[in-house]
mmCIF file of C-alpha atoms in Angstrom:
data_model
loop_
_atom_site.group_PDB
_atom_site.id
_atom_site.type_symbol
_atom_site.label_atom_id
_atom_site.label_comp_id
_atom_site.label_asym_id
_atom_site.label_seq_id
_atom_site.Cartn_x
_atom_site.Cartn_y
_atom_site.Cartn_z
ATOM 1 C CA MET O 1 -40.778 22.284 11.205
ATOM 2 C CA GLN O 2 -37.264 23.726 13.023
ATOM 3 C CA ASP O 3 -34.284 22.034 11.486
ATOM 4 C CA THR O 4 -32.125 19.756 13.663
ATOM 5 C CA ILE O 5 -28.272 17.905 13.113
ATOM 6 C CA VAL O 6 -28.512 15.463 15.559
ATOM 7 C CA LEU O 7 -25.365 14.453 17.214
ATOM 8 C CA TYR O 8 -24.334 10.947 18.905
ATOM 9 C CA PRO O 9 -20.876 10.634 20.115
ATOM 10 C CA ALA O 10 -19.772 7.226 21.982
ATOM 11 C CA PRO O 11 -19.883 7.500 26.331
ATOM 12 C CA GLY O 12 -17.090 9.007 27.959
ATOM 13 C CA MET O 13 -15.722 12.747 28.333
ATOM 14 C CA GLY O 14 -13.255 12.059 25.262
ATOM 15 C CA HIS O 15 -15.597 11.693 22.889
ATOM 16 C CA VAL O 16 -18.846 14.242 24.152
ATOM 17 C CA VAL O 17 -16.633 17.170 24.876
ATOM 18 C CA PRO O 18 -15.668 16.863 21.054
ATOM 19 C CA MET O 19 -18.839 16.464 19.749
ATOM 20 C CA VAL O 20 -20.334 19.008 21.681
ATOM 21 C CA GLU O 21 -17.602 21.573 20.368
ATOM 22 C CA LEU O 22 -18.611 20.707 16.920
ATOM 23 C CA GLY O 23 -22.346 21.657 17.230
ATOM 24 C CA LYS O 24 -21.046 24.903 18.986
ATOM 25 C CA LEU O 25 -19.023 25.112 15.803
ATOM 26 C CA ILE O 26 -21.920 24.116 13.017
ATOM 27 C CA LEU O 27 -24.293 26.716 15.402
ATOM 28 C CA HIS O 28 -20.793 29.796 14.969
ATOM 29 C CA HIS O 29 -21.036 28.859 11.059
ATOM 30 C CA CYS O 30 -24.454 28.841 10.117
ATOM 31 C CA ASN O 31 -25.482 31.257 12.323
ATOM 32 C CA HIS O 32 -27.481 29.354 14.133
ATOM 33 C CA LYS O 33 -29.597 28.064 11.353
ATOM 34 C CA PHE O 34 -29.977 24.758 12.887
ATOM 35 C CA SER O 35 -30.866 23.645 16.558
ATOM 36 C CA ILE O 36 -28.346 20.698 17.918
ATOM 37 C CA ILE O 37 -29.734 17.486 19.781
ATOM 38 C CA ILE O 38 -26.876 15.582 21.230
ATOM 39 C CA LEU O 39 -27.925 11.786 21.918
ATOM 40 C CA PHE O 40 -26.714 10.669 25.377
ATOM 41 C CA THR O 41 -26.059 6.713 26.449
ATOM 42 C CA THR O 42 -26.973 6.635 30.305
ATOM 43 C CA ASP O 43 -23.371 5.458 31.154
ATOM 44 C CA PRO O 44 -23.157 3.063 34.788
ATOM 45 C CA ASN O 45 -19.697 4.313 34.252
ATOM 46 C CA ASP O 46 -20.423 8.221 33.952
ATOM 47 C CA THR O 47 -19.406 10.775 36.593
ATOM 48 C CA PRO O 48 -20.786 13.427 38.376
ATOM 49 C CA ASP O 49 -18.703 15.950 36.045
ATOM 50 C CA THR O 50 -20.078 14.439 33.539
ATOM 51 C CA ASN O 51 -23.640 15.722 34.373
ATOM 52 C CA SER O 52 -22.212 19.059 35.531
ATOM 53 C CA TYR O 53 -20.683 19.600 31.980
ATOM 54 C CA ILE O 54 -24.037 18.373 29.903
ATOM 55 C CA HIS O 55 -26.063 20.998 32.762
ATOM 56 C CA ARG O 56 -23.729 23.496 31.814
ATOM 57 C CA ILE O 57 -23.859 23.303 28.216
ATOM 58 C CA ALA O 58 -27.542 23.724 27.919
ATOM 59 C CA GLN O 59 -27.007 26.857 30.218
ATOM 60 C CA THR O 60 -24.898 28.220 28.602
ATOM 61 C CA HIS O 61 -25.817 27.558 24.635
ATOM 62 C CA PRO O 62 -29.819 27.186 24.505
ATOM 63 C CA SER O 63 -29.625 26.046 21.148
ATOM 64 C CA ILE O 64 -27.658 22.476 21.936
ATOM 65 C CA THR O 65 -29.693 19.799 23.938
ATOM 66 C CA PHE O 66 -29.374 16.942 25.199
ATOM 67 C CA ARG O 67 -30.952 13.936 24.757
ATOM 68 C CA ARG O 68 -30.942 10.968 27.143
ATOM 69 C CA PHE O 69 -31.302 7.778 26.555
ATOM 70 C CA PRO O 70 -32.557 5.063 29.035
ATOM 71 C CA SER O 71 -30.434 2.492 30.838
ATOM 72 C CA VAL O 72 -29.339 -0.655 29.462
ATOM 73 C CA SER O 73 -28.234 -3.673 30.818
ATOM 74 C CA VAL O 74 -24.859 -4.965 29.373
ATOM 75 C CA ASP O 75 -22.929 -7.933 30.509
ATOM 76 C CA THR O 76 -20.155 -7.433 32.180
ATOM 77 C CA SER O 77 -17.897 -10.473 32.426
ATOM 78 C CA PRO O 78 -14.690 -10.338 33.977
ATOM 79 C CA SER O 79 -14.711 -12.644 31.050
ATOM 80 C CA ARG O 80 -14.675 -10.137 28.135
ATOM 81 C CA SER O 81 -12.648 -7.395 27.459
ATOM 82 C CA PRO O 82 -13.137 -3.803 28.528
ATOM 83 C CA ALA O 83 -13.390 -3.006 25.109
ATOM 84 C CA ALA O 84 -15.645 -4.934 24.008
ATOM 85 C CA ILE O 85 -18.376 -4.683 27.344
ATOM 86 C CA LYS O 86 -18.013 -0.786 26.232
ATOM 87 C CA PHE O 87 -18.678 -1.628 21.991
ATOM 88 C CA ASN O 88 -21.777 -4.329 22.960
ATOM 89 C CA PHE O 89 -23.078 -1.814 24.921
ATOM 90 C CA ILE O 90 -22.817 1.127 22.269
ATOM 91 C CA ARG O 91 -24.436 -1.667 20.495
ATOM 92 C CA LEU O 92 -27.351 -2.293 23.104
ATOM 93 C CA ASN O 93 -27.913 1.270 23.012
ATOM 94 C CA THR O 94 -29.288 0.903 19.128
ATOM 95 C CA THR O 95 -32.883 0.792 19.899
ATOM 96 C CA ASN O 96 -32.719 3.734 21.626
ATOM 97 C CA VAL O 97 -31.205 6.180 18.913
ATOM 98 C CA LEU O 98 -33.832 4.715 16.706
ATOM 99 C CA HIS O 99 -36.728 5.964 19.193
ATOM 100 C CA SER O 100 -35.048 9.303 19.842
ATOM 101 C CA LEU O 101 -34.812 10.227 16.375
ATOM 102 C CA GLN O 102 -38.614 9.138 15.179
ATOM 103 C CA GLU O 103 -39.487 11.517 17.981
ATOM 104 C CA ILE O 104 -36.970 13.775 17.014
ATOM 105 C CA SER O 105 -38.994 13.606 13.609
ATOM 106 C CA LYS O 106 -42.152 14.306 15.177
ATOM 107 C CA THR O 107 -41.832 17.988 15.899
ATOM 108 C CA THR O 108 -38.293 18.862 14.169
ATOM 109 C CA THR O 109 -36.747 18.261 10.570
ATOM 110 C CA VAL O 110 -33.167 16.571 10.700
ATOM 111 C CA ARG O 111 -31.367 17.410 8.279
ATOM 112 C CA ALA O 112 -28.510 15.464 8.711
ATOM 113 C CA LEU O 113 -27.142 12.745 11.603
ATOM 114 C CA VAL O 114 -23.382 13.085 12.690
ATOM 115 C CA ILE O 115 -22.666 9.718 14.932
ATOM 116 C CA ASP O 116 -18.983 9.233 16.057
ATOM 117 C CA MET O 117 -17.165 6.067 14.438
ATOM 118 C CA PHE O 118 -18.192 3.888 17.695
ATOM 119 C CA CYS O 119 -21.413 4.638 16.880
ATOM 120 C CA ALA O 120 -21.668 2.994 13.491
ATOM 121 C CA SER O 121 -24.441 0.549 14.407
ATOM 122 C CA ALA O 122 -26.371 3.728 14.193
ATOM 123 C CA LEU O 123 -26.013 3.920 10.110
ATOM 124 C CA PRO O 124 -28.330 1.335 9.306
ATOM 125 C CA ILE O 125 -31.059 3.002 11.397
ATOM 126 C CA ALA O 126 -30.298 6.136 9.764
ATOM 127 C CA ARG O 127 -31.088 5.055 6.521
ATOM 128 C CA GLU O 128 -34.263 3.145 6.950
ATOM 129 C CA LEU O 129 -35.260 6.525 7.886
ATOM 130 C CA LYS O 130 -33.542 8.746 4.982
ATOM 131 C CA ILE O 131 -31.366 10.679 7.274
ATOM 132 C CA PRO O 132 -27.378 12.075 5.848
ATOM 133 C CA THR O 133 -25.416 10.484 7.706
ATOM 134 C CA TYR O 134 -21.443 11.540 8.296
ATOM 135 C CA PHE O 135 -18.718 10.207 10.640
ATOM 136 C CA PHE O 136 -17.001 12.506 13.680
ATOM 137 C CA PHE O 137 -13.465 11.346 13.160
ATOM 138 C CA THR O 138 -11.382 13.223 16.283
ATOM 139 C CA SER O 139 -8.681 12.028 15.443
ATOM 140 C CA GLY O 140 -6.207 13.235 12.080
ATOM 141 C CA ALA O 141 -6.083 11.827 8.684
ATOM 142 C CA ALA O 142 -3.007 9.749 9.349
ATOM 143 C CA ALA O 143 -5.323 7.937 12.068
ATOM 144 C CA LEU O 144 -8.439 7.827 9.316
ATOM 145 C CA ILE O 145 -6.197 6.517 6.963
ATOM 146 C CA PHE O 146 -5.355 3.556 8.899
ATOM 147 C CA PHE O 147 -8.921 2.858 10.115
ATOM 148 C CA LEU O 148 -9.733 3.039 6.470
ATOM 149 C CA TYR O 149 -7.405 0.372 5.363
ATOM 150 C CA PHE O 150 -7.805 -1.587 8.134
ATOM 151 C CA PRO O 151 -10.138 -4.033 6.372
ATOM 152 C CA THR O 152 -7.763 -4.365 3.602
ATOM 153 C CA ILE O 153 -4.779 -5.610 6.445
ATOM 154 C CA HIS O 154 -7.674 -8.599 7.895
ATOM 155 C CA GLN O 155 -8.038 -9.784 4.753
ATOM 156 C CA GLN O 156 -4.190 -10.493 3.909
ATOM 157 C CA THR O 157 -3.894 -12.417 7.337
ATOM 158 C CA ALA O 158 -5.804 -14.799 9.850
ATOM 159 C CA LYS O 159 -3.346 -14.467 12.669
ATOM 160 C CA SER O 160 -3.700 -12.177 15.762
ATOM 161 C CA PHE O 161 -0.902 -9.139 16.190
ATOM 162 C CA THR O 162 -0.104 -10.156 19.171
ATOM 163 C CA VAL O 163 0.910 -13.775 19.261
ATOM 164 C CA ASP O 164 1.815 -14.494 15.761
ATOM 165 C CA LEU O 165 2.546 -11.656 14.373
ATOM 166 C CA THR O 166 5.081 -10.031 16.786
ATOM 167 C CA THR O 167 8.282 -9.056 14.514
ATOM 168 C CA THR O 168 5.794 -8.085 11.332
ATOM 169 C CA HIS O 169 5.553 -4.532 10.120
ATOM 170 C CA LEU O 170 2.161 -3.916 8.513
ATOM 171 C CA HIS O 171 2.051 -1.503 5.746
ATOM 172 C CA PHE O 172 -0.692 0.954 5.270
ATOM 173 C CA PRO O 173 -0.812 3.713 2.078
ATOM 174 C CA GLY O 174 1.079 7.803 3.377
ATOM 175 C CA LEU O 175 2.156 5.881 6.605
ATOM 176 C CA PRO O 176 5.411 4.109 7.966
ATOM 177 C CA PRO O 177 5.137 0.894 8.776
ATOM 178 C CA LEU O 178 3.462 -0.132 11.836
ATOM 179 C CA ARG O 179 4.925 -2.828 14.256
ATOM 180 C CA ALA O 180 1.820 -5.285 14.670
ATOM 181 C CA THR O 181 1.927 -5.095 18.419
ATOM 182 C CA ASP O 182 1.439 -1.402 17.979
ATOM 183 C CA VAL O 183 -2.235 -1.575 16.797
ATOM 184 C CA PRO O 184 -5.072 -0.526 19.026
ATOM 185 C CA GLU O 185 -5.610 -2.814 21.838
ATOM 186 C CA PRO O 186 -8.884 -4.007 20.899
ATOM 187 C CA LEU O 187 -6.640 -4.949 17.238
ATOM 188 C CA LEU O 188 -4.202 -7.414 18.616
ATOM 189 C CA ASP O 189 -6.315 -9.995 19.180
ATOM 190 C CA ARG O 190 -8.368 -11.461 16.604
ATOM 191 C CA ASP O 191 -10.725 -13.688 19.076
ATOM 192 C CA ASP O 192 -11.192 -11.351 21.023
ATOM 193 C CA PRO O 193 -15.262 -9.829 20.035
ATOM 194 C CA ALA O 194 -13.909 -6.675 20.568
ATOM 195 C CA TYR O 195 -11.492 -6.487 17.313
ATOM 196 C CA ASP O 196 -15.018 -7.686 15.432
ATOM 197 C CA ASP O 197 -16.495 -4.696 16.375
ATOM 198 C CA VAL O 198 -13.773 -2.383 15.445
ATOM 199 C CA LEU O 199 -13.529 -4.146 12.064
ATOM 200 C CA TYR O 200 -17.440 -3.392 11.718
ATOM 201 C CA TYR O 201 -16.988 -0.093 12.304
ATOM 202 C CA CYS O 202 -13.800 -0.029 9.779
ATOM 203 C CA ASP O 203 -16.393 -1.375 7.037
ATOM 204 C CA HIS O 204 -18.345 1.533 7.820
ATOM 205 C CA LEU O 205 -16.763 4.094 7.698
ATOM 206 C CA PRO O 206 -17.206 4.807 3.800
ATOM 207 C CA LYS O 207 -21.139 3.974 3.987
ATOM 208 C CA ALA O 208 -21.341 7.180 5.329
ATOM 209 C CA ASP O 209 -22.191 9.988 3.297
ATOM 210 C CA GLY O 210 -18.863 11.783 4.150
ATOM 211 C CA ILE O 211 -16.738 12.175 7.191
ATOM 212 C CA ILE O 212 -15.889 15.295 8.871
ATOM 213 C CA VAL O 213 -12.408 15.283 10.217
ATOM 214 C CA ASN O 214 -11.002 17.067 13.332
ATOM 215 C CA THR O 215 -7.781 18.194 11.259
ATOM 216 C CA PHE O 216 -6.492 21.360 8.435
ATOM 217 C CA ASP O 217 -4.463 20.912 5.010
ATOM 218 C CA GLU O 218 -1.387 22.562 6.225
ATOM 219 C CA LEU O 219 -1.072 19.816 9.374
ATOM 220 C CA GLU O 220 -1.639 16.810 7.034
ATOM 221 C CA PRO O 221 -1.395 17.409 3.235
ATOM 222 C CA ASN O 222 0.120 14.063 2.429
ATOM 223 C CA ALA O 223 -2.107 11.944 3.972
ATOM 224 C CA LEU O 224 -5.039 13.859 2.783
ATOM 225 C CA LYS O 225 -4.084 13.397 -0.396
ATOM 226 C CA VAL O 226 -3.577 9.362 0.277
ATOM 227 C CA ILE O 227 -7.525 9.555 1.506
ATOM 228 C CA ALA O 228 -8.704 11.799 -1.899
ATOM 229 C CA ASP O 229 -6.932 9.766 -3.805
ATOM 230 C CA GLY O 230 -8.788 6.562 -2.881
ATOM 231 C CA ALA O 231 -5.957 4.895 -1.562
ATOM 232 C CA CYS O 232 -6.878 3.693 1.647
ATOM 233 C CA VAL O 233 -10.428 1.664 -0.024
ATOM 234 C CA PRO O 234 -9.327 0.914 -3.049
ATOM 235 C CA ASP O 235 -12.507 -1.348 -3.742
ATOM 236 C CA ALA O 236 -15.294 1.243 -3.124
ATOM 237 C CA PRO O 237 -15.519 5.145 -4.793
ATOM 238 C CA THR O 238 -13.806 7.708 -2.514
ATOM 239 C CA LEU O 239 -16.278 9.906 -0.240
ATOM 240 C CA PRO O 240 -16.277 13.189 0.809
ATOM 241 C CA VAL O 241 -14.299 13.740 3.904
ATOM 242 C CA TYR O 242 -14.712 17.671 5.019
ATOM 243 C CA TYR O 243 -11.808 18.842 6.886
ATOM 244 C CA ILE O 244 -13.656 21.495 9.775
ATOM 245 C CA GLY O 245 -9.965 21.736 12.514
ATOM 246 C CA PRO O 246 -8.813 22.594 14.750
ATOM 247 C CA VAL O 247 -11.666 22.004 16.853
ATOM 248 C CA ASP O 248 -10.700 23.884 20.161
ATOM 249 C CA ARG O 249 -13.005 24.696 22.637
ATOM 250 C CA ARG O 250 -10.975 28.006 23.651
ATOM 251 C CA ARG O 251 -12.420 29.566 20.458
ATOM 252 C CA LEU O 252 -16.107 29.218 20.682
ATOM 253 C CA GLN O 253 -16.656 28.898 24.722
#
């Protein structure tokens, strides 16, 4: 059987393009030892540009193939925040992830699954199938510190950042103090279901076999040291973190 690495980005070009570039990077450095299969949701918000991009990549990089999921229905009630709707959409595709990995495994050996942080619901599935799983974190190490440490911040208060803590500064290891109102929007309101989704993602980051980060030593030496020292996840072993940046599609046409 041929060896394959499966990549699973979150919906949207901002997530798909970096994952495709990671696939190109793997092929380049491994001398095409692996094939790359990219799992792809059928998002009602997909544009013709998205489909055109996927077609172009499939034509120009034959070692990269796309496996599109069947569509799923999602509650788009106006009472739900856009982030909550998006996160629920990803979660509803979990069964599609399972079926795809099972089908792919019939004809190839899946050596690893690489997932977007927002696709953390795929991690338990990969564990069941005994597939090593890594997160691909497209932002830098400083942002990774925020998300790795956020469960600790969550335990320190039961209040919403946007209403009750407007003058409070949050303290993350290795980072300057951050105003509570400057956290990512899904985390502002503790009553928004999206808050629990992001907390779930943060909790699962250390549970993978490793994290691949789009940065490099010379750019963020202090942040990299903080992560390596285990300061971001005080109650868990320090997991392997791999720095592969900068991932730039101009280098990998």
